PDB file of C-alpha atoms and ligand atoms in Angstrom:
ATOM      1  CA  MET A  96     108.990  91.187  89.074  1.00  0.00           C
ATOM      2  CA  THR A  97     107.299  90.886  92.804  1.00  0.00           C
ATOM      3  CA  ARG A  98     104.328  91.631  92.702  1.00  0.00           C
ATOM      4  CA  HIS A  99     102.638  93.128  96.024  1.00  0.00           C
ATOM      5  CA  PHE A 100      99.221  93.467  96.526  1.00  0.00           C
ATOM      6  CA  THR A 101      98.892  97.136  98.800  1.00  0.00           C
ATOM      7  CA  ASP A 102      95.061  97.163  97.530  1.00  0.00           C
ATOM      8  CA  ILE A 103      92.467  95.751  94.978  1.00  0.00           C
ATOM      9  CA  ASP A 104      93.690  98.138  92.076  1.00  0.00           C
ATOM     10  CA  ASP A 105      97.243  96.590  92.129  1.00  0.00           C
ATOM     11  CA  LEU A 106      95.372  94.143  90.246  1.00  0.00           C
ATOM     12  CA  SER A 107      94.035  93.771  86.576  1.00  0.00           C
ATOM     13  CA  SER A 108      90.135  92.711  86.324  1.00  0.00           C
ATOM     14  CA  ALA A 109      92.133  89.429  84.275  1.00  0.00           C
ATOM     15  CA  GLU A 110      94.017  88.818  87.315  1.00  0.00           C
ATOM     16  CA  LEU A 111      91.529  89.387  89.916  1.00  0.00           C
ATOM     17  CA  GLU A 112      89.392  87.149  88.054  1.00  0.00           C
ATOM     18  CA  ASP A 113      92.325  84.168  88.028  1.00  0.00           C
ATOM     19  CA  VAL A 114      92.706  84.906  91.599  1.00  0.00           C
ATOM     20  CA  LEU A 115      89.108  84.468  92.398  1.00  0.00           C
ATOM     21  CA  GLU A 116      88.892  81.804  90.282  1.00  0.00           C
ATOM     22  CA  ARG A 117      91.707  79.842  92.382  1.00  0.00           C
ATOM     23  CA  ALA A 118      89.717  80.361  95.319  1.00  0.00           C
ATOM     24  CA  ALA A 119      86.736  79.056  93.913  1.00  0.00           C
ATOM     25  CA  LYS A 120      88.231  76.141  93.257  1.00  0.00           C
ATOM     26  CA  TYR A 121      90.197  75.470  96.616  1.00  0.00           C
ATOM     27  CA  LYS A 122      86.891  76.095  98.514  1.00  0.00           C
ATOM     28  CA  SER A 123      85.572  73.398  96.337  1.00  0.00           C
ATOM     29  CA  GLN A 124      88.570  71.058  96.527  1.00  0.00           C
ATOM     30  CA  GLN A 125      89.089  71.776 100.536  1.00  0.00           C
ATOM     31  CA  ARG A 126      85.059  70.179 100.303  1.00  0.00           C
ATOM     32  CA  GLU A 127      86.364  67.306  98.325  1.00  0.00           C
ATOM     33  CA  GLY A 128      89.553  66.539 101.347  1.00  0.00           C
ATOM     34  CA  VAL A 129      91.603  67.110  98.269  1.00  0.00           C
ATOM     35  CA  THR A 130      94.025  70.680  98.981  1.00  0.00           C
ATOM     36  CA  PRO A 131      96.720  70.327  96.786  1.00  0.00           C
ATOM     37  CA  PRO A 132     100.144  71.276  98.777  1.00  0.00           C
ATOM     38  CA  ASP A 133     100.501  74.623  95.905  1.00  0.00           C
ATOM     39  CA  LEU A 134     102.856  75.773  99.188  1.00  0.00           C
ATOM     40  CA  GLU A 135     105.113  73.181 100.279  1.00  0.00           C
ATOM     41  CA  ARG A 136     108.090  74.938 101.914  1.00  0.00           C
ATOM     42  CA  LYS A 137     106.804  78.463 101.796  1.00  0.00           C
ATOM     43  CA  THR A 138     106.570  80.236 104.710  1.00  0.00           C
ATOM     44  CA  LEU A 139     104.536  83.309 105.180  1.00  0.00           C
ATOM     45  CA  GLY A 140     105.643  86.069 107.507  1.00  0.00           C
ATOM     46  CA  MET A 141     102.929  87.877 109.009  1.00  0.00           C
ATOM     47  CA  LEU A 142     103.596  91.698 110.537  1.00  0.00           C
ATOM     48  CA  PHE A 143     100.150  93.045 113.066  1.00  0.00           C
ATOM     49  CA  GLN A 144     100.139  96.328 114.361  1.00  0.00           C
ATOM     50  CA  LYS A 145      96.350  95.871 114.837  1.00  0.00           C
ATOM     51  CA  PRO A 146      93.967  92.581 116.629  1.00  0.00           C
ATOM     52  CA  SER A 147      92.443  90.099 114.478  1.00  0.00           C
ATOM     53  CA  THR A 148      90.459  87.322 114.573  1.00  0.00           C
ATOM     54  CA  ARG A 149      89.419  86.387 110.610  1.00  0.00           C
ATOM     55  CA  THR A 150      92.522  87.691 108.651  1.00  0.00           C
ATOM     56  CA  ARG A 151      94.965  86.568 111.143  1.00  0.00           C
ATOM     57  CA  VAL A 152      93.924  82.730 111.136  1.00  0.00           C
ATOM     58  CA  SER A 153      92.442  82.396 107.591  1.00  0.00           C
ATOM     59  CA  PHE A 154      96.294  83.761 106.454  1.00  0.00           C
ATOM     60  CA  GLU A 155      97.786  81.204 109.169  1.00  0.00           C
ATOM     61  CA  THR A 156      95.157  78.101 108.149  1.00  0.00           C
ATOM     62  CA  GLY A 157      95.332  78.531 104.692  1.00  0.00           C
ATOM     63  CA  MET A 158      99.333  78.244 104.200  1.00  0.00           C
ATOM     64  CA  THR A 159      99.279  75.152 106.724  1.00  0.00           C
ATOM     65  CA  GLN A 160      96.746  73.420 104.487  1.00  0.00           C
ATOM     66  CA  LEU A 161      98.621  75.110 101.033  1.00  0.00           C
ATOM     67  CA  GLY A 162     101.645  72.808 102.617  1.00  0.00           C
ATOM     68  CA  GLY A 163     103.083  75.607 104.033  1.00  0.00           C
ATOM     69  CA  HIS A 164     103.706  77.699 107.293  1.00  0.00           C
ATOM     70  CA  ALA A 165     103.271  80.945 109.114  1.00  0.00           C
ATOM     71  CA  VAL A 166     104.988  83.251 110.765  1.00  0.00           C
ATOM     72  CA  PHE A 167     102.697  85.527 113.505  1.00  0.00           C
ATOM     73  CA  LEU A 168     104.664  88.239 114.476  1.00  0.00           C
ATOM     74  CA  GLY A 169     102.397  91.006 116.655  1.00  0.00           C
ATOM     75  CA  GLU A 170     104.254  93.887 117.057  1.00  0.00           C
ATOM     76  CA  ASP A 171     105.915  93.508 121.042  1.00  0.00           C
ATOM     77  CA  ASP A 172     106.995  89.910 119.244  1.00  0.00           C
ATOM     78  CA  ILE A 173     109.603  91.783 117.272  1.00  0.00           C
ATOM     79  CA  HIS A 174     111.840  94.630 117.070  1.00  0.00           C
ATOM     80  CA  LEU A 175     109.645  96.137 114.954  1.00  0.00           C
ATOM     81  CA  GLY A 176     107.671  98.069 117.796  1.00  0.00           C
ATOM     82  CA  HIS A 177     110.620  98.826 119.640  1.00  0.00           C
ATOM     83  CA  GLY A 178     112.706 101.319 117.160  1.00  0.00           C
ATOM     84  CA  GLU A 179     113.946  98.952 114.595  1.00  0.00           C
ATOM     85  CA  PRO A 180     112.955 100.982 111.191  1.00  0.00           C
ATOM     86  CA  LEU A 181     110.065  99.334 108.487  1.00  0.00           C
ATOM     87  CA  LYS A 182     112.912  99.261 105.961  1.00  0.00           C
ATOM     88  CA  ASP A 183     114.874  97.083 107.824  1.00  0.00           C
ATOM     89  CA  THR A 184     112.553  94.860 108.875  1.00  0.00           C
ATOM     90  CA  ALA A 185     111.405  94.992 105.492  1.00  0.00           C
ATOM     91  CA  ARG A 186     114.976  93.641 103.829  1.00  0.00           C
ATOM     92  CA  THR A 187     115.695  91.413 107.145  1.00  0.00           C
ATOM     93  CA  LEU A 188     111.708  89.178 106.406  1.00  0.00           C
ATOM     94  CA  SER A 189     112.947  89.272 102.570  1.00  0.00           C
ATOM     95  CA  GLY A 190     115.990  86.847 103.577  1.00  0.00           C
ATOM     96  CA  TYR A 191     113.601  84.540 105.302  1.00  0.00           C
ATOM     97  CA  VAL A 192     110.221  84.326 104.073  1.00  0.00           C
ATOM     98  CA  ASP A 193     108.478  84.174 100.753  1.00  0.00           C
ATOM     99  CA  ALA A 194     106.115  86.558 101.442  1.00  0.00           C
ATOM    100  CA  ILE A 195     105.108  89.124 104.047  1.00  0.00           C
ATOM    101  CA  THR A 196     101.681  90.160 105.194  1.00  0.00           C
ATOM    102  CA  ALA A 197     101.030  93.244 107.201  1.00  0.00           C
ATOM    103  CA  ARG A 198      98.232  94.868 109.335  1.00  0.00           C
ATOM    104  CA  VAL A 199      98.861  98.168 109.712  1.00  0.00           C
ATOM    105  CA  PHE A 200      97.883 101.483 110.835  1.00  0.00           C
ATOM    106  CA  GLU A 201      99.209 104.206 108.330  1.00  0.00           C
ATOM    107  CA  HIS A 202      98.740 102.906 104.166  1.00  0.00           C
ATOM    108  CA  ALA A 203     102.155 104.559 103.817  1.00  0.00           C
ATOM    109  CA  ASN A 204     103.727 101.832 106.352  1.00  0.00           C
ATOM    110  CA  ILE A 205     102.422  98.944 103.840  1.00  0.00           C
ATOM    111  CA  GLU A 206     104.085 100.772 100.770  1.00  0.00           C
ATOM    112  CA  GLU A 207     107.453 101.238 102.330  1.00  0.00           C
ATOM    113  CA  LEU A 208     107.200  97.462 103.443  1.00  0.00           C
ATOM    114  CA  ALA A 209     106.438  97.102  99.610  1.00  0.00           C
ATOM    115  CA  ARG A 210     109.278  99.186  98.441  1.00  0.00           C
ATOM    116  CA  TYR A 211     112.412  97.727  99.957  1.00  0.00           C
ATOM    117  CA  ALA A 212     110.804  93.991 100.813  1.00  0.00           C
ATOM    118  CA  ARG A 213     112.156  91.133  97.749  1.00  0.00           C
ATOM    119  CA  VAL A 214     109.191  89.434  98.751  1.00  0.00           C
ATOM    120  CA  PRO A 215     105.436  89.401  97.749  1.00  0.00           C
ATOM    121  CA  VAL A 216     103.863  91.926 100.423  1.00  0.00           C
ATOM    122  CA  VAL A 217     100.006  91.999 101.248  1.00  0.00           C
ATOM    123  CA  ASN A 218      97.858  94.100 103.113  1.00  0.00           C
ATOM    124  CA  GLY A 219      95.756  92.328 105.793  1.00  0.00           C
ATOM    125  CA  LEU A 220      93.980  95.746 106.704  1.00  0.00           C
ATOM    126  CA  THR A 221      95.547  99.921 106.871  1.00  0.00           C
ATOM    127  CA  ASP A 222      93.616 102.944 107.818  1.00  0.00           C
ATOM    128  CA  ASP A 223      93.364 103.209 104.148  1.00  0.00           C
ATOM    129  CA  ALA A 224      92.481  99.637 102.822  1.00  0.00           C
ATOM    130  CA  HIS A 225      91.558  96.017 103.186  1.00  0.00           C
ATOM    131  CA  PRO A 226      92.220  94.624  99.729  1.00  0.00           C
ATOM    132  CA  CYS A 227      91.521  90.488 100.944  1.00  0.00           C
ATOM    133  CA  GLN A 228      88.658  90.848 102.439  1.00  0.00           C
ATOM    134  CA  THR A 229      87.182  92.493  99.013  1.00  0.00           C
ATOM    135  CA  LEU A 230      88.038  89.510  97.575  1.00  0.00           C
ATOM    136  CA  ALA A 231      86.373  87.012  99.914  1.00  0.00           C
ATOM    137  CA  ASP A 232      83.689  89.605  99.054  1.00  0.00           C
ATOM    138  CA  LEU A 233      84.052  89.592  95.776  1.00  0.00           C
ATOM    139  CA  LEU A 234      83.639  85.503  95.728  1.00  0.00           C
ATOM    140  CA  THR A 235      80.896  85.567  98.078  1.00  0.00           C
ATOM    141  CA  VAL A 236      79.134  87.433  95.420  1.00  0.00           C
ATOM    142  CA  ARG A 237      79.967  85.681  92.822  1.00  0.00           C
ATOM    143  CA  GLU A 238      78.863  82.158  94.871  1.00  0.00           C
ATOM    144  CA  THR A 239      75.448  83.836  95.580  1.00  0.00           C
ATOM    145  CA  PHE A 240      74.467  85.424  92.279  1.00  0.00           C
ATOM    146  CA  GLY A 241      76.732  83.378  89.650  1.00  0.00           C
ATOM    147  CA  ASP A 242      77.009  85.354  86.604  1.00  0.00           C
ATOM    148  CA  ARG A 243      74.003  87.735  86.663  1.00  0.00           C
ATOM    149  CA  GLU A 244      74.039  91.376  86.889  1.00  0.00           C
ATOM    150  CA  VAL A 245      74.125  92.748  90.657  1.00  0.00           C
ATOM    151  CA  SER A 246      73.481  95.926  92.526  1.00  0.00           C
ATOM    152  CA  VAL A 247      75.178  96.883  95.558  1.00  0.00           C
ATOM    153  CA  ALA A 248      74.780  99.361  98.188  1.00  0.00           C
ATOM    154  CA  TRP A 249      76.984 100.467 100.629  1.00  0.00           C
ATOM    155  CA  VAL A 250      75.762 101.765 104.085  1.00  0.00           C
ATOM    156  CA  GLY A 251      77.664 103.626 106.621  1.00  0.00           C
ATOM    157  CA  ASP A 252      80.699 104.402 107.048  1.00  0.00           C
ATOM    158  CA  ALA A 253      83.429 104.690 103.609  1.00  0.00           C
ATOM    159  CA  ASN A 254      86.155 103.142 105.590  1.00  0.00           C
ATOM    160  CA  ASN A 255      88.607 101.116 104.589  1.00  0.00           C
ATOM    161  CA  VAL A 256      86.790  98.139 104.044  1.00  0.00           C
ATOM    162  CA  ALA A 257      84.123 100.130 101.545  1.00  0.00           C
ATOM    163  CA  ARG A 258      86.966 101.754  99.902  1.00  0.00           C
ATOM    164  CA  SER A 259      88.791  98.842  98.563  1.00  0.00           C
ATOM    165  CA  PHE A 260      85.559  97.184  97.754  1.00  0.00           C
ATOM    166  CA  ALA A 261      84.657  99.973  95.773  1.00  0.00           C
ATOM    167  CA  LEU A 262      87.529  99.675  93.556  1.00  0.00           C
ATOM    168  CA  GLY A 263      86.882  96.048  93.448  1.00  0.00           C
ATOM    169  CA  CYS A 264      83.251  96.760  92.085  1.00  0.00           C
ATOM    170  CA  ALA A 265      84.605  98.912  89.703  1.00  0.00           C
ATOM    171  CA  LEU A 266      87.574  95.743  88.957  1.00  0.00           C
ATOM    172  CA  MET A 267      84.166  93.547  88.204  1.00  0.00           C
ATOM    173  CA  GLU A 268      81.849  95.804  87.019  1.00  0.00           C
ATOM    174  CA  ILE A 269      79.031  95.787  89.529  1.00  0.00           C
ATOM    175  CA  ASP A 270      77.089  98.039  90.083  1.00  0.00           C
ATOM    176  CA  LEU A 271      77.847  99.941  93.375  1.00  0.00           C
ATOM    177  CA  THR A 272      75.557 102.785  95.152  1.00  0.00           C
ATOM    178  CA  VAL A 273      77.366 104.101  98.546  1.00  0.00           C
ATOM    179  CA  ALA A 274      74.923 105.916 100.924  1.00  0.00           C
ATOM    180  CA  THR A 275      77.273 107.918 103.782  1.00  0.00           C
ATOM    181  CA  PRO A 276      76.286 111.105 106.086  1.00  0.00           C
ATOM    182  CA  GLU A 277      78.068 113.897 104.174  1.00  0.00           C
ATOM    183  CA  GLU A 278      81.228 114.257 105.909  1.00  0.00           C
ATOM    184  CA  TYR A 279      82.111 109.809 105.695  1.00  0.00           C
ATOM    185  CA  GLY A 280      81.686 109.619 102.276  1.00  0.00           C
ATOM    186  CA  LEU A 281      84.053 108.009  99.565  1.00  0.00           C
ATOM    187  CA  ASP A 282      86.835 110.450  99.086  1.00  0.00           C
ATOM    188  CA  GLU A 283      87.875 111.765  95.440  1.00  0.00           C
ATOM    189  CA  ASP A 284      91.035 109.226  95.319  1.00  0.00           C
ATOM    190  CA  ILE A 285      88.915 106.854  95.028  1.00  0.00           C
ATOM    191  CA  LEU A 286      86.344 107.972  92.897  1.00  0.00           C
ATOM    192  CA  ASP A 287      88.818 109.038  90.540  1.00  0.00           C
ATOM    193  CA  ARG A 288      90.564 105.451  90.523  1.00  0.00           C
ATOM    194  CA  ALA A 289      87.281 103.888  90.458  1.00  0.00           C
ATOM    195  CA  ASP A 290      86.577 106.022  87.214  1.00  0.00           C
ATOM    196  CA  SER A 291      89.657 105.497  85.808  1.00  0.00           C
ATOM    197  CA  LEU A 292      88.655 101.108  86.244  1.00  0.00           C
ATOM    198  CA  GLY A 293      85.487 102.379  84.375  1.00  0.00           C
ATOM    199  CA  SER A 294      82.932 101.513  87.052  1.00  0.00           C
ATOM    200  CA  PRO A 295      82.765 104.356  89.164  1.00  0.00           C
ATOM    201  CA  PRO A 296      80.450 103.990  92.500  1.00  0.00           C
ATOM    202  CA  GLU A 297      77.045 106.442  92.491  1.00  0.00           C
ATOM    203  CA  THR A 298      77.094 108.266  95.943  1.00  0.00           C
ATOM    204  CA  THR A 299      74.174 109.857  97.865  1.00  0.00           C
ATOM    205  CA  ASN A 300      73.566 110.772 101.366  1.00  0.00           C
ATOM    206  CA  ASP A 301      70.165 108.453 101.523  1.00  0.00           C
ATOM    207  CA  PRO A 302      70.381 104.905 102.843  1.00  0.00           C
ATOM    208  CA  ALA A 303      66.705 104.111 101.679  1.00  0.00           C
ATOM    209  CA  GLU A 304      67.457 105.337  98.366  1.00  0.00           C
ATOM    210  CA  ALA A 305      70.736 103.299  98.031  1.00  0.00           C
ATOM    211  CA  VAL A 306      69.084  99.615  99.044  1.00  0.00           C
ATOM    212  CA  ALA A 307      65.613 100.275  96.912  1.00  0.00           C
ATOM    213  CA  ARG A 308      67.332  98.894  94.261  1.00  0.00           C
ATOM    214  CA  ALA A 309      69.970  96.592  95.631  1.00  0.00           C
ATOM    215  CA  ASP A 310      70.327  92.939  95.988  1.00  0.00           C
ATOM    216  CA  VAL A 311      73.101  92.945  98.431  1.00  0.00           C
ATOM    217  CA  VAL A 312      73.429  95.677 101.400  1.00  0.00           C
ATOM    218  CA  TYR A 313      76.604  96.103 102.505  1.00  0.00           C
ATOM    219  CA  THR A 314      78.028  97.485 105.985  1.00  0.00           C
ATOM    220  CA  ASP A 315      80.985  97.923 108.420  1.00  0.00           C
ATOM    221  CA  VAL A 316      81.330  99.298 111.983  1.00  0.00           C
ATOM    222  CA  TRP A 317      80.969 102.545 112.033  1.00  0.00           C
ATOM    223  CA  ILE A 318      84.335 103.147 114.263  1.00  0.00           C
ATOM    224  CA  SER A 319      86.960 101.693 113.181  1.00  0.00           C
ATOM    225  CA  MET A 320      90.405 100.309 114.686  1.00  0.00           C
ATOM    226  CA  GLY A 321      92.597 103.387 116.004  1.00  0.00           C
ATOM    227  CA  GLN A 322      89.011 105.804 115.882  1.00  0.00           C
ATOM    228  CA  GLU A 323      87.773 105.399 119.566  1.00  0.00           C
ATOM    229  CA  ASP A 324      87.801 108.421 120.516  1.00  0.00           C
ATOM    230  CA  GLN A 325      85.170 109.916 118.121  1.00  0.00           C
ATOM    231  CA  ARG A 326      82.798 107.009 119.315  1.00  0.00           C
ATOM    232  CA  ASP A 327      80.296 109.891 120.663  1.00  0.00           C
ATOM    233  CA  TYR A 328      80.893 111.956 117.601  1.00  0.00           C
ATOM    234  CA  ARG A 329      80.418 109.146 115.058  1.00  0.00           C
ATOM    235  CA  LEU A 330      77.573 107.354 117.062  1.00  0.00           C
ATOM    236  CA  SER A 331      75.490 110.700 115.970  1.00  0.00           C
ATOM    237  CA  ALA A 332      76.864 111.330 112.816  1.00  0.00           C
ATOM    238  CA  PHE A 333      75.506 107.945 111.785  1.00  0.00           C
ATOM    239  CA  GLU A 334      72.148 107.716 112.870  1.00  0.00           C
ATOM    240  CA  GLY A 335      69.896 106.878 110.835  1.00  0.00           C
ATOM    241  CA  PHE A 336      72.363 104.460 108.254  1.00  0.00           C
ATOM    242  CA  GLN A 337      72.229 101.669 111.063  1.00  0.00           C
ATOM    243  CA  LEU A 338      71.226  98.131 108.646  1.00  0.00           C
ATOM    244  CA  ASN A 339      67.731  97.402 110.553  1.00  0.00           C
ATOM    245  CA  GLU A 340      64.526  95.467 109.346  1.00  0.00           C
ATOM    246  CA  GLU A 341      62.939  98.739 108.451  1.00  0.00           C
ATOM    247  CA  LEU A 342      65.981  99.608 105.539  1.00  0.00           C
ATOM    248  CA  LEU A 343      65.863  96.554 104.737  1.00  0.00           C
ATOM    249  CA  SER A 344      61.968  96.365 104.270  1.00  0.00           C
ATOM    250  CA  LYS A 345      62.824  98.551 100.761  1.00  0.00           C
ATOM    251  CA  ALA A 346      64.893  95.956  99.817  1.00  0.00           C
ATOM    252  CA  PRO A 347      62.817  92.660 100.460  1.00  0.00           C
ATOM    253  CA  ASP A 348      65.118  89.763  98.879  1.00  0.00           C
ATOM    254  CA  ALA A 349      68.134  91.403  99.140  1.00  0.00           C
ATOM    255  CA  LYS A 350      70.551  89.937 101.080  1.00  0.00           C
ATOM    256  CA  VAL A 351      73.713  91.357 104.139  1.00  0.00           C
ATOM    257  CA  LEU A 352      77.090  91.462 103.678  1.00  0.00           C
ATOM    258  CA  HIS A 353      79.535  92.487 106.910  1.00  0.00           C
ATOM    259  CA  CYS A 354      83.523  92.031 107.609  1.00  0.00           C
ATOM    260  CA  LEU A 355      82.884  91.716 111.070  1.00  0.00           C
ATOM    261  CA  PRO A 356      83.390  92.093 113.348  1.00  0.00           C
ATOM    262  CA  ALA A 357      80.496  93.726 113.722  1.00  0.00           C
ATOM    263  CA  HIS A 358      79.333  96.303 116.390  1.00  0.00           C
ATOM    264  CA  ARG A 359      75.073  94.967 117.187  1.00  0.00           C
ATOM    265  CA  GLY A 360      72.631  97.596 117.763  1.00  0.00           C
ATOM    266  CA  GLU A 361      75.131 100.023 116.408  1.00  0.00           C
ATOM    267  CA  GLU A 362      75.813  99.690 112.226  1.00  0.00           C
ATOM    268  CA  ILE A 363      73.406  96.408 112.345  1.00  0.00           C
ATOM    269  CA  THR A 364      70.818  94.988 114.460  1.00  0.00           C
ATOM    270  CA  ASP A 365      71.060  91.359 115.935  1.00  0.00           C
ATOM    271  CA  GLU A 366      67.922  91.000 113.729  1.00  0.00           C
ATOM    272  CA  VAL A 367      69.431  91.424 110.544  1.00  0.00           C
ATOM    273  CA  ILE A 368      72.549  89.301 110.942  1.00  0.00           C
ATOM    274  CA  GLU A 369      71.009  86.193 112.014  1.00  0.00           C
ATOM    275  CA  SER A 370      68.391  86.702 109.972  1.00  0.00           C
ATOM    276  CA  GLU A 371      67.836  84.143 106.506  1.00  0.00           C
ATOM    277  CA  ARG A 372      69.123  87.233 103.896  1.00  0.00           C
ATOM    278  CA  SER A 373      72.456  87.118 106.022  1.00  0.00           C
ATOM    279  CA  LEU A 374      75.938  86.059 104.459  1.00  0.00           C
ATOM    280  CA  VAL A 375      78.344  87.069 106.845  1.00  0.00           C
ATOM    281  CA  PHE A 376      79.492  84.088 108.013  1.00  0.00           C
ATOM    282  CA  ASP A 377      79.514  82.313 104.601  1.00  0.00           C
ATOM    283  CA  GLN A 378      81.413  85.984 103.536  1.00  0.00           C
ATOM    284  CA  ALA A 379      83.722  85.408 107.041  1.00  0.00           C
ATOM    285  CA  GLU A 380      84.895  81.986 105.570  1.00  0.00           C
ATOM    286  CA  ASN A 381      85.548  82.671 102.226  1.00  0.00           C
ATOM    287  CA  ARG A 382      88.810  84.944 103.503  1.00  0.00           C
ATOM    288  CA  LEU A 383      90.464  81.389 103.913  1.00  0.00           C
ATOM    289  CA  HIS A 384      89.490  80.649 100.550  1.00  0.00           C
ATOM    290  CA  ALA A 385      90.413  83.818  99.177  1.00  0.00           C
ATOM    291  CA  GLN A 386      93.822  84.182 100.407  1.00  0.00           C
ATOM    292  CA  LYS A 387      94.771  80.809  99.600  1.00  0.00           C
ATOM    293  CA  GLY A 388      93.792  81.800  96.202  1.00  0.00           C
ATOM    294  CA  LEU A 389      95.728  85.414  96.419  1.00  0.00           C
ATOM    295  CA  LEU A 390      98.851  83.338  98.015  1.00  0.00           C
ATOM    296  CA  SER A 391      98.948  80.942  95.000  1.00  0.00           C
ATOM    297  CA  TRP A 392      98.684  83.386  92.425  1.00  0.00           C
ATOM    298  CA  LEU A 393     101.600  85.995  94.082  1.00  0.00           C
ATOM    299  CA  LEU A 394     104.175  83.091  94.482  1.00  0.00           C
ATOM    300  CA  GLU A 395     103.641  80.825  91.553  1.00  0.00           C
TER     301      GLU A 395
HETATM  302  N1  LIG B  26      87.383  91.241 108.523  1.00  0.00           N
HETATM  303  C1  LIG B  26      88.598  91.034 109.221  1.00  0.00           C
HETATM  304  O1  LIG B  26      89.691  91.328 108.489  1.00  0.00           O
HETATM  305  O2  LIG B  26      88.035  90.671 110.626  1.00  0.00           O
HETATM  306  P1  LIG B  26      89.735  90.307 111.384  1.00  0.00           P
HETATM  307  O3  LIG B  26      89.727  91.932 111.898  1.00  0.00           O
HETATM  308  O4  LIG B  26      89.003  89.585 112.048  1.00  0.00           O
HETATM  309  O5  LIG B  26      90.501  90.029 110.860  1.00  0.00           O
HETATM  310  N1  LIG B  27      86.614  99.396 109.532  1.00  0.00           N
HETATM  311  C1  LIG B  27      87.533  98.152 110.794  1.00  0.00           C
HETATM  312  C2  LIG B  27      87.253  96.888 109.669  1.00  0.00           C
HETATM  313  C3  LIG B  27      87.509  95.641 109.938  1.00  0.00           C
HETATM  314  C4  LIG B  27      88.223  94.408 109.632  1.00  0.00           C
HETATM  315  C5  LIG B  27      88.140  98.361 111.511  1.00  0.00           C
HETATM  316  O1  LIG B  27      89.286  99.170 110.405  1.00  0.00           O
HETATM  317  O2  LIG B  27      88.862  98.438 112.062  1.00  0.00           O
END
């Protein structure tokens, strides 16, 4: 059966564990200079409708390191952006490549790709989910804290990154509190899915309350790709939710995550991102190892 990765809860807890273990192994193998060619002669097709630094480069590099190849297909490079239906693209690419990664606006488009593709489809970010990011986030938390119990506070917009992260925490039984302005909280769908996984997040509108008992504080931009026309409204709605030294003084030992790209001076200060407590560049590097773990699991 072809497995897809449209969101993190496409995996069971045991499968997520397997992917994370593979990722950690690939990371240490790369450190030792002995990455095995586990995806030799495999090709990854990469459909991207939005810009990307980390996701694009980590997938391409990950395929190279594992002995395979990636083909980047921007919207203007193929017929998809010029009227060819997604379902035709899905079936055509399935005849050429071994897996497809796609970064699209509507989550329904990833689901349609998965419905028609005969090879694994991987969500490289939609408006609703960013499960590949969650893999790297969980890998970073695990390598920082080992097996001890960890409390995480998400502060800001309960966006695509937060939604997949909340489900990932539920799968791994990580204690999560999500602090957002009232109108930007996690929606019922995510709360129900996290609940059915047995470990739903706490929610609050008070960032100070959320960070007070946190080992890790995580944030993302207030204005995601495609929301640029809401900029003024959002900047004022998220006032008080910035990760700055004052908020973090309530959690003196807490580490900081950000999926990047960051808008310094908006959701996070330059000082915090450059501080000793920041894990963001380890987190960014872990995208590479997480992609390798996922691809090897999907294509095995
Ligand atoms: N975090 C992340 O997905 O970054 P990119 O948009 O650069 O891929
Ligand atoms: N929430 C951000 C994440 C970017 C990686 C966005 O969708 O633009």
